[in-house]
Amino acid sequence: MKTVCAKDMCAGCMACINMCKKSAITIVDDYKTYNAVIDEVKCVNCGLCEKICPNVKCVEQVNPIFWKEGWALNPEIRSNASSGGIASSIIYSFIKNGGYVASCMLNKGEFVFELTNSTQRAEQFVGSKYVKSNPKTIYIDIERKLQEGKKVLFVGLPCQVAALKNFSRNQDNLYTVDLICHGSPSPELLKMYLKEKSVDIEELEGLNFREKTSFGLRSVGKNNGFPRIVDMYTYAFLKSIDYTENCYSCRYASQSRVSDISLGDSWGSELSEEEKKKGISLVLCQTKKGEELLKKSNVELFDADITRAIQLNHQLEYPSRIPSSRMFFFENLEKGFDFAMKKILPKEYLKNEIKIILSKVGIRR
Ligand SMILES: Cc1cc2nc3c(=O)[nH]c(=O)nc-3n(C[C@H](O)[C@H](O)[C@H](O)COP(=O)(O)OP(=O)(O)OC[C@H]3O[C@@H](n4cnc5c(N)ncnc54)[C@H](O)[C@@H]3O)c2cc1C
Ligand code: SF4
Ligand code: SF4
Ligand code: SF4
């Protein structure tokens, strides 16, 4: 099997698929790893896929000019967002100022990227999706807009930003925001987990992964609804059990960053408890473009304690470590997601079941 980057190390950024004129690449997702497999009959060995792969060609990373923490000044934007709503604020201001934004939203059961200059459409971007998103043809779409002389903002995971930077020829009008990322699982795992709970992801209007510090899946809208519960999907995500293999050696898990701005949660904040409940984002600004984005956005920022921020966000120094339970999880996955989690973490599984029962009888949600 010939692959674009090293075997089992593909991040699923899809840039090579956008680049290959011969349609010779297929992404194979086996739950545990992604691989970009080359059809050697179609391939003409032009080498372009390797040139833009963020695993083969590492993108320049720069240290932040400043570290801040803060939130969106519009209370509705802050409240709808996962953290402090800084990403959403930047997105809305960018569109208001005539630009296009590319980010990730749920569409027919898939978390895919879309490019838009409609504020209403951009509302679908809000919230962290704790799953590997699919950029589809976004690099080609962005390149076209940049060639038309439009300004484009990309908000995504660091590996996706790196892919875009390798792909784009003219970056003068390109602005980028990445999320501080400790890893992401295959969307097939999310589908499998929901199916076991009798939920068809394709029927969901929306899927919420957290509400501020309360993590757990909850459906948005009326179809096939379920309330937020502390679930084993989220547990596996938070404990770094089920990411695709490449995430454990992510070359973008560092203080120096690929984007104009990097956003995360300001877990170590010493601001008031009231503000923490409403959500506080950590903001790293690397470039003049980043400063421009923040200046034009309706946000409130304070100096952040860098040492604390790094202490509580290990992926600013090194990638997530592989827990010993990961191997057993995947060994047992054939019998189902819930089965695998019960097998590797019986106590946690039992606690979770009790919480679900209590939530059903209305004692606790
Ligand atoms: C997989 C993943 C892992 C993360 N790990 C950490 C972590 O370890 N530490 C930490 O501090 N923060 C982490 N974050 C970031 C955090 O969850 C928030 O997204 C971030 O703080 C921005 O919050 P906000 O309120 O400003 O975003 P919002 O205003 O809610 O907007 C979120 C933006 O991020 C985009 N987005 C959400 N999910 C994805 C995705 N899967 N792929 C591409 N784009 C996406 C949305 O489309 C939207 O534009 C992670 C996010 C993701 C998606
Ligand atoms: S080398 Fe060229 S033709 Fe072959 S898979 Fe890569 S981009 Fe496609
Ligand atoms: S990391 Fe991206 S560019 Fe590299 S092989 Fe995987 S999908 Fe292709
Ligand atoms: S950990 Fe790295 S490779 Fe994995 S999704 Fe995050 S940025 Fe991409």
XYZ file of C-alpha atoms and ligand atoms in Angstrom:
442
model
C 0.000 0.000 0.000
C 1.505 3.366 -1.062
C 0.485 6.307 1.129
C 1.056 10.073 0.882
C 2.615 10.458 4.340
C 4.015 7.766 6.663
C 1.681 4.820 7.240
C -0.920 5.420 9.990
C 0.251 9.022 10.463
C -2.331 10.797 8.265
C -4.237 13.640 9.984
C -7.145 13.474 7.537
C -6.742 17.116 6.519
C -7.760 16.201 2.911
C -5.319 18.684 1.343
C -3.696 15.983 -0.813
C -7.109 15.053 -2.233
C -7.689 18.741 -3.093
C -4.284 18.812 -4.808
C -4.304 15.580 -6.838
C -5.461 16.243 -10.418
C -5.629 12.505 -11.132
C -8.103 11.643 -8.340
C -5.631 8.989 -7.260
C -5.976 9.357 -3.464
C -8.528 7.752 -1.122
C -8.636 8.341 2.623
C -9.048 5.065 4.485
C -10.464 5.504 7.990
C -10.326 2.322 10.089
C -11.455 4.034 13.362
C -7.925 3.925 14.808
C -5.937 5.492 11.963
C -6.331 7.479 8.773
C -4.307 6.631 5.674
C -4.173 8.536 2.376
C -3.816 5.616 -0.019
C -2.487 6.230 -3.554
C -3.857 4.304 -6.533
C -0.597 3.623 -8.346
C -2.375 3.021 -11.646
C -3.812 6.562 -11.678
C -0.790 8.297 -10.065
C 1.681 10.102 -12.371
C 4.273 10.683 -9.608
C 4.045 14.482 -9.804
C 4.873 14.684 -6.061
C 2.401 17.535 -5.407
C 0.492 15.674 -2.682
C 3.652 15.288 -0.615
C 4.541 18.951 -1.062
C 1.350 20.129 0.591
C 0.998 17.414 3.249
C 1.449 19.042 6.691
C 3.099 15.817 7.911
C 5.725 15.828 5.184
C 6.285 19.566 4.839
C 6.132 21.225 8.239
C 4.797 24.768 8.224
C 6.655 27.620 9.906
C 5.519 28.119 13.505
C 5.967 31.383 15.407
C 5.873 32.337 19.064
C 2.973 34.456 20.344
C 3.490 38.229 20.575
C 1.050 38.282 23.484
C -1.098 35.956 25.630
C -4.548 37.118 26.700
C -7.746 35.731 28.126
C -11.221 37.078 27.585
C -14.605 36.806 25.957
C -17.098 38.115 23.417
C -18.691 41.354 24.625
C -22.026 40.379 23.078
C -23.615 38.204 25.835
C -25.605 36.101 23.357
C -22.496 35.227 21.323
C -20.601 34.346 24.493
C -23.443 32.260 25.847
C -23.917 30.244 22.621
C -20.184 29.525 22.261
C -18.270 26.646 23.867
C -15.741 28.806 25.666
C -15.559 32.624 25.725
C -16.946 33.032 22.189
C -13.834 34.773 20.830
C -13.909 32.605 17.663
C -17.522 33.538 16.921
C -16.836 37.255 17.578
C -13.891 37.248 15.164
C -15.994 35.399 12.557
C -18.949 37.830 12.729
C -16.697 40.926 12.574
C -14.781 39.480 9.633
C -17.991 38.932 7.667
C -19.296 42.387 8.655
C -16.097 43.865 7.215
C -16.696 42.197 3.833
C -14.754 38.936 4.241
C -15.507 35.228 3.785
C -15.119 32.661 6.565
C -14.359 28.941 6.330
C -15.084 26.750 9.332
C -16.817 23.557 10.403
C -20.526 22.733 10.802
C -22.831 19.712 10.912
C -24.323 18.986 7.517
C -26.292 15.797 6.834
C -24.570 13.865 9.601
C -21.023 15.018 8.804
C -18.858 17.742 10.353
C -17.678 19.447 7.185
C -16.107 22.779 6.253
C -18.038 25.478 4.463
C -17.043 28.905 3.087
C -19.569 31.686 3.556
C -20.066 35.444 3.823
C -23.504 35.074 5.404
C -23.749 35.838 9.134
C -26.821 33.642 9.379
C -24.993 30.670 7.858
C -21.947 31.368 10.055
C -24.146 30.855 13.118
C -23.875 27.133 12.305
C -20.117 27.277 13.019
C -20.558 27.963 16.724
C -19.316 25.417 19.258
C -16.499 22.891 19.638
C -17.040 19.622 17.784
C -14.984 16.968 19.528
C -14.451 14.847 16.462
C -12.225 14.935 13.363
C -13.858 17.398 10.965
C -13.724 16.953 7.189
C -12.371 19.909 5.163
C -13.667 18.345 1.890
C -12.820 20.778 -0.975
C -12.298 23.822 1.251
C -8.682 24.470 0.163
C -9.731 24.774 -3.493
C -12.737 26.951 -2.531
C -10.525 29.277 -0.457
C -7.874 29.515 -3.181
C -10.561 30.630 -5.660
C -11.847 33.353 -3.323
C -8.302 34.583 -2.643
C -7.686 34.778 -6.383
C -10.818 36.934 -6.701
C -9.109 39.333 -4.287
C -11.439 38.556 -1.358
C -10.318 38.345 2.261
C -10.742 34.874 3.772
C -10.627 33.766 7.416
C -10.060 30.062 8.191
C -10.946 28.718 11.648
C -9.917 25.109 12.259
C -7.524 22.640 13.866
C -3.754 23.331 13.698
C -3.083 20.477 11.222
C -5.793 21.875 8.927
C -4.336 25.395 9.092
C -0.899 23.955 8.264
C -2.389 22.135 5.269
C -4.044 25.354 4.060
C -0.770 27.278 4.375
C 1.022 24.645 2.269
C -1.810 24.709 -0.268
C -2.344 28.471 -0.724
C -0.134 30.320 -3.149
C -1.096 33.901 -2.274
C -1.653 34.409 1.435
C -1.829 38.219 1.613
C -5.593 38.148 2.180
C -5.641 34.935 4.197
C -6.270 35.095 7.962
C -6.078 32.032 10.193
C -7.288 31.005 13.654
C -6.463 27.590 15.130
C -7.841 25.833 18.186
C -5.445 24.522 20.815
C -6.051 20.835 20.127
C -5.248 17.746 22.173
C -6.491 15.313 19.528
C -9.570 14.188 17.643
C -11.269 10.834 17.057
C -12.627 9.420 13.797
C -16.199 10.510 13.014
C -16.984 6.804 12.522
C -16.581 6.343 16.301
C -19.105 9.089 16.999
C -21.552 7.533 14.520
C -21.057 4.108 16.094
C -21.620 5.453 19.612
C -24.788 7.336 18.658
C -26.138 4.341 16.721
C -25.763 2.209 19.848
C -27.962 4.818 21.587
C -30.497 4.501 18.717
C -29.567 7.947 17.366
C -29.006 8.405 13.638
C -26.579 11.331 13.282
C -27.999 12.105 9.830
C -31.343 12.946 11.401
C -29.917 15.436 13.922
C -30.374 19.166 13.321
C -27.366 19.837 15.518
C -25.102 18.148 18.031
C -23.684 19.933 21.052
C -20.524 18.523 22.708
C -20.364 20.797 25.751
C -21.956 23.710 27.518
C -19.092 25.701 29.043
C -17.574 23.392 31.707
C -20.316 20.761 31.363
C -19.071 18.208 28.827
C -21.371 15.661 27.168
C -23.400 15.063 24.023
C -26.812 16.678 23.562
C -28.902 16.957 20.444
C -29.949 20.384 19.183
C -33.401 20.773 17.607
C -36.422 18.523 17.744
C -35.569 15.410 15.737
C -34.390 12.325 17.550
C -33.533 14.417 20.623
C -31.662 13.413 23.745
C -30.668 15.490 26.796
C -27.087 16.076 27.907
C -25.589 13.162 29.802
C -22.046 12.455 30.896
C -21.440 9.831 28.242
C -18.702 7.341 27.412
C -18.006 8.999 24.034
C -17.054 12.218 25.820
C -15.219 10.296 28.530
C -13.050 8.532 25.920
C -12.359 11.909 24.248
C -11.411 13.702 27.471
C -9.135 10.816 28.534
C -7.347 10.783 25.121
C -8.314 7.128 24.551
C -9.665 7.188 21.011
C -7.824 9.777 18.867
C -6.442 8.693 15.522
C -2.857 7.453 15.821
C -1.202 10.588 14.342
C -2.528 12.893 17.080
C -0.183 11.337 19.659
C 2.792 12.658 17.723
C 1.198 15.898 16.530
C 3.922 18.279 15.399
C 1.683 21.291 16.032
C 1.333 20.700 19.798
C 3.626 23.517 20.844
C 3.775 27.100 22.098
C 4.885 28.270 18.688
C 1.870 28.266 16.402
C 0.892 28.017 12.732
C -1.899 30.630 12.847
C -2.387 34.351 13.330
C -4.388 33.576 16.479
C -4.726 30.412 18.609
C -7.738 29.878 20.880
C -8.384 27.558 23.784
C -9.964 27.464 27.212
C -8.429 29.613 29.907
C -8.611 26.864 32.529
C -6.141 28.530 34.900
C -7.893 31.890 34.917
C -7.973 33.847 38.167
C -10.894 35.992 37.048
C -14.162 35.726 39.000
C -16.188 32.501 39.311
C -19.091 34.294 37.660
C -16.990 35.014 34.558
C -15.649 31.437 34.529
C -19.206 30.088 34.429
C -19.907 32.269 31.387
C -16.748 30.992 29.631
C -13.243 32.424 29.309
C -11.076 31.848 26.242
C -7.293 31.741 26.113
C -6.003 33.879 23.233
C -2.505 33.613 21.724
C -1.720 36.237 19.086
C 1.215 35.562 16.776
C 1.066 38.191 14.025
C 0.029 41.702 12.971
C -2.913 40.100 11.144
C -3.938 38.518 14.445
C -3.783 41.909 16.181
C -5.925 43.371 13.386
C -8.537 40.604 13.800
C -8.755 41.181 17.543
C -8.899 44.982 17.226
C -11.858 44.754 14.846
C -13.738 42.193 16.971
C -16.055 43.018 19.792
C -14.073 41.313 22.565
C -12.789 42.062 26.057
C -9.218 40.944 26.772
C -6.990 40.764 29.861
C -3.352 39.696 30.301
C -3.104 35.935 30.856
C -0.754 34.123 33.237
C 1.405 32.289 30.689
C 2.943 29.780 33.119
C -0.466 28.696 34.422
C -1.950 28.559 30.944
C 0.807 26.189 29.779
C 0.615 24.084 32.952
C -3.093 23.437 32.333
C -2.852 22.934 28.557
C -0.157 20.315 27.973
C -0.637 20.464 24.197
C 1.102 23.859 24.278
C 4.257 21.850 25.036
C 3.773 18.263 23.830
C 1.096 16.039 22.210
C -1.292 13.883 24.247
C 0.328 10.703 25.599
C -1.117 7.354 24.521
C -2.965 5.869 27.525
C -2.417 2.123 28.056
C -6.201 1.609 27.771
C -6.203 2.745 24.100
C -4.946 -0.560 22.759
C -7.585 -2.553 24.721
C -10.300 -0.127 23.662
C -9.614 -0.791 19.970
C -9.159 -4.539 20.586
C -12.691 -4.650 22.007
C -14.306 -2.209 19.584
C -15.600 -4.974 17.303
C -18.266 -5.652 19.939
C -19.279 -1.980 20.149
C -18.157 1.367 21.654
C -20.023 0.909 24.929
C -18.767 -2.666 25.257
C -15.149 -1.555 24.726
C -15.446 1.222 27.330
C -17.120 -1.114 29.834
C -14.328 -3.635 29.310
C -11.465 -1.177 29.850
C -13.024 1.070 32.510
C -15.677 -0.974 34.375
C -15.890 1.367 37.411
C -16.259 4.541 35.352
C -18.790 2.764 33.131
C -20.900 1.760 36.131
C -20.780 5.320 37.568
C -21.920 6.636 34.214
C -24.815 4.151 34.021
C -25.980 5.259 37.482
C -25.882 8.909 36.382
C -27.965 8.063 33.319
C -30.566 6.208 35.410
C -30.742 9.111 37.899
C -31.114 11.602 35.065
C -33.959 9.511 33.586
C -35.895 9.502 36.847
C -35.259 13.239 37.186
C -33.017 13.091 40.252
C -30.007 14.500 38.483
C -29.289 15.712 34.954
C -10.974 18.545 18.680
C -10.759 19.730 19.590
C -9.885 19.620 20.660
C -9.662 20.723 21.500
N -8.794 20.598 22.549
C -8.574 21.666 23.371
C -7.669 21.590 24.467
O -7.096 20.534 24.722
N -7.446 22.705 25.225
C -8.079 23.882 24.977
O -7.835 24.865 25.679
N -8.957 23.985 23.959
C -9.220 22.916 23.156
N -10.098 23.031 22.112
C -10.675 24.364 21.826
C -11.922 24.686 22.626
O -12.795 23.578 22.708
C -12.685 25.857 21.958
O -12.990 25.489 20.640
C -11.891 27.119 21.900
O -11.587 27.504 23.202
C -12.663 28.244 21.181
O -13.759 28.595 21.928
P -14.765 29.761 21.473
O -15.833 29.893 22.491
O -13.969 30.964 21.120
O -15.338 29.093 20.116
P -16.765 29.228 19.427
O -17.131 30.659 19.327
O -17.713 28.261 20.048
O -16.390 28.690 17.934
C -15.713 27.478 17.720
C -15.071 27.527 16.353
O -14.238 26.366 16.185
C -14.633 25.638 15.026
N -14.521 24.203 15.305
C -15.132 23.545 16.309
N -14.830 22.233 16.251
C -14.033 22.069 15.176
C -13.426 20.926 14.586
N -13.574 19.704 15.070
N -12.686 21.119 13.482
C -12.526 22.363 12.958
N -13.072 23.479 13.484
C -13.830 23.321 14.571
C -16.082 26.023 14.830
O -16.497 25.777 13.507
C -16.071 27.498 15.218
O -15.629 28.282 14.174
C -10.347 21.944 21.268
C -11.247 22.039 20.205
C -11.458 20.950 19.373
C -12.457 21.069 18.231
S 2.004 12.095 -6.867
Fe 0.629 13.466 -8.042
S -0.691 12.082 -9.195
Fe 0.289 10.842 -7.634
S -1.166 10.834 -5.933
Fe 0.249 12.541 -5.568
S -0.715 14.337 -6.487
Fe -1.764 12.505 -7.299
S -2.220 14.541 6.461
Fe -3.535 15.522 4.932
S -2.242 15.874 3.146
Fe -1.170 14.412 4.464
S -1.760 12.445 3.702
Fe -3.204 12.891 5.288
S -4.934 13.891 4.268
Fe -3.213 13.890 2.834
S -3.783 16.706 17.676
Fe -2.722 17.608 15.923
S -3.038 16.161 14.254
Fe -4.552 15.669 15.824
S -6.390 16.819 15.201
Fe -5.234 18.095 16.650
S -3.936 19.389 15.370
Fe -4.644 17.708 14.085
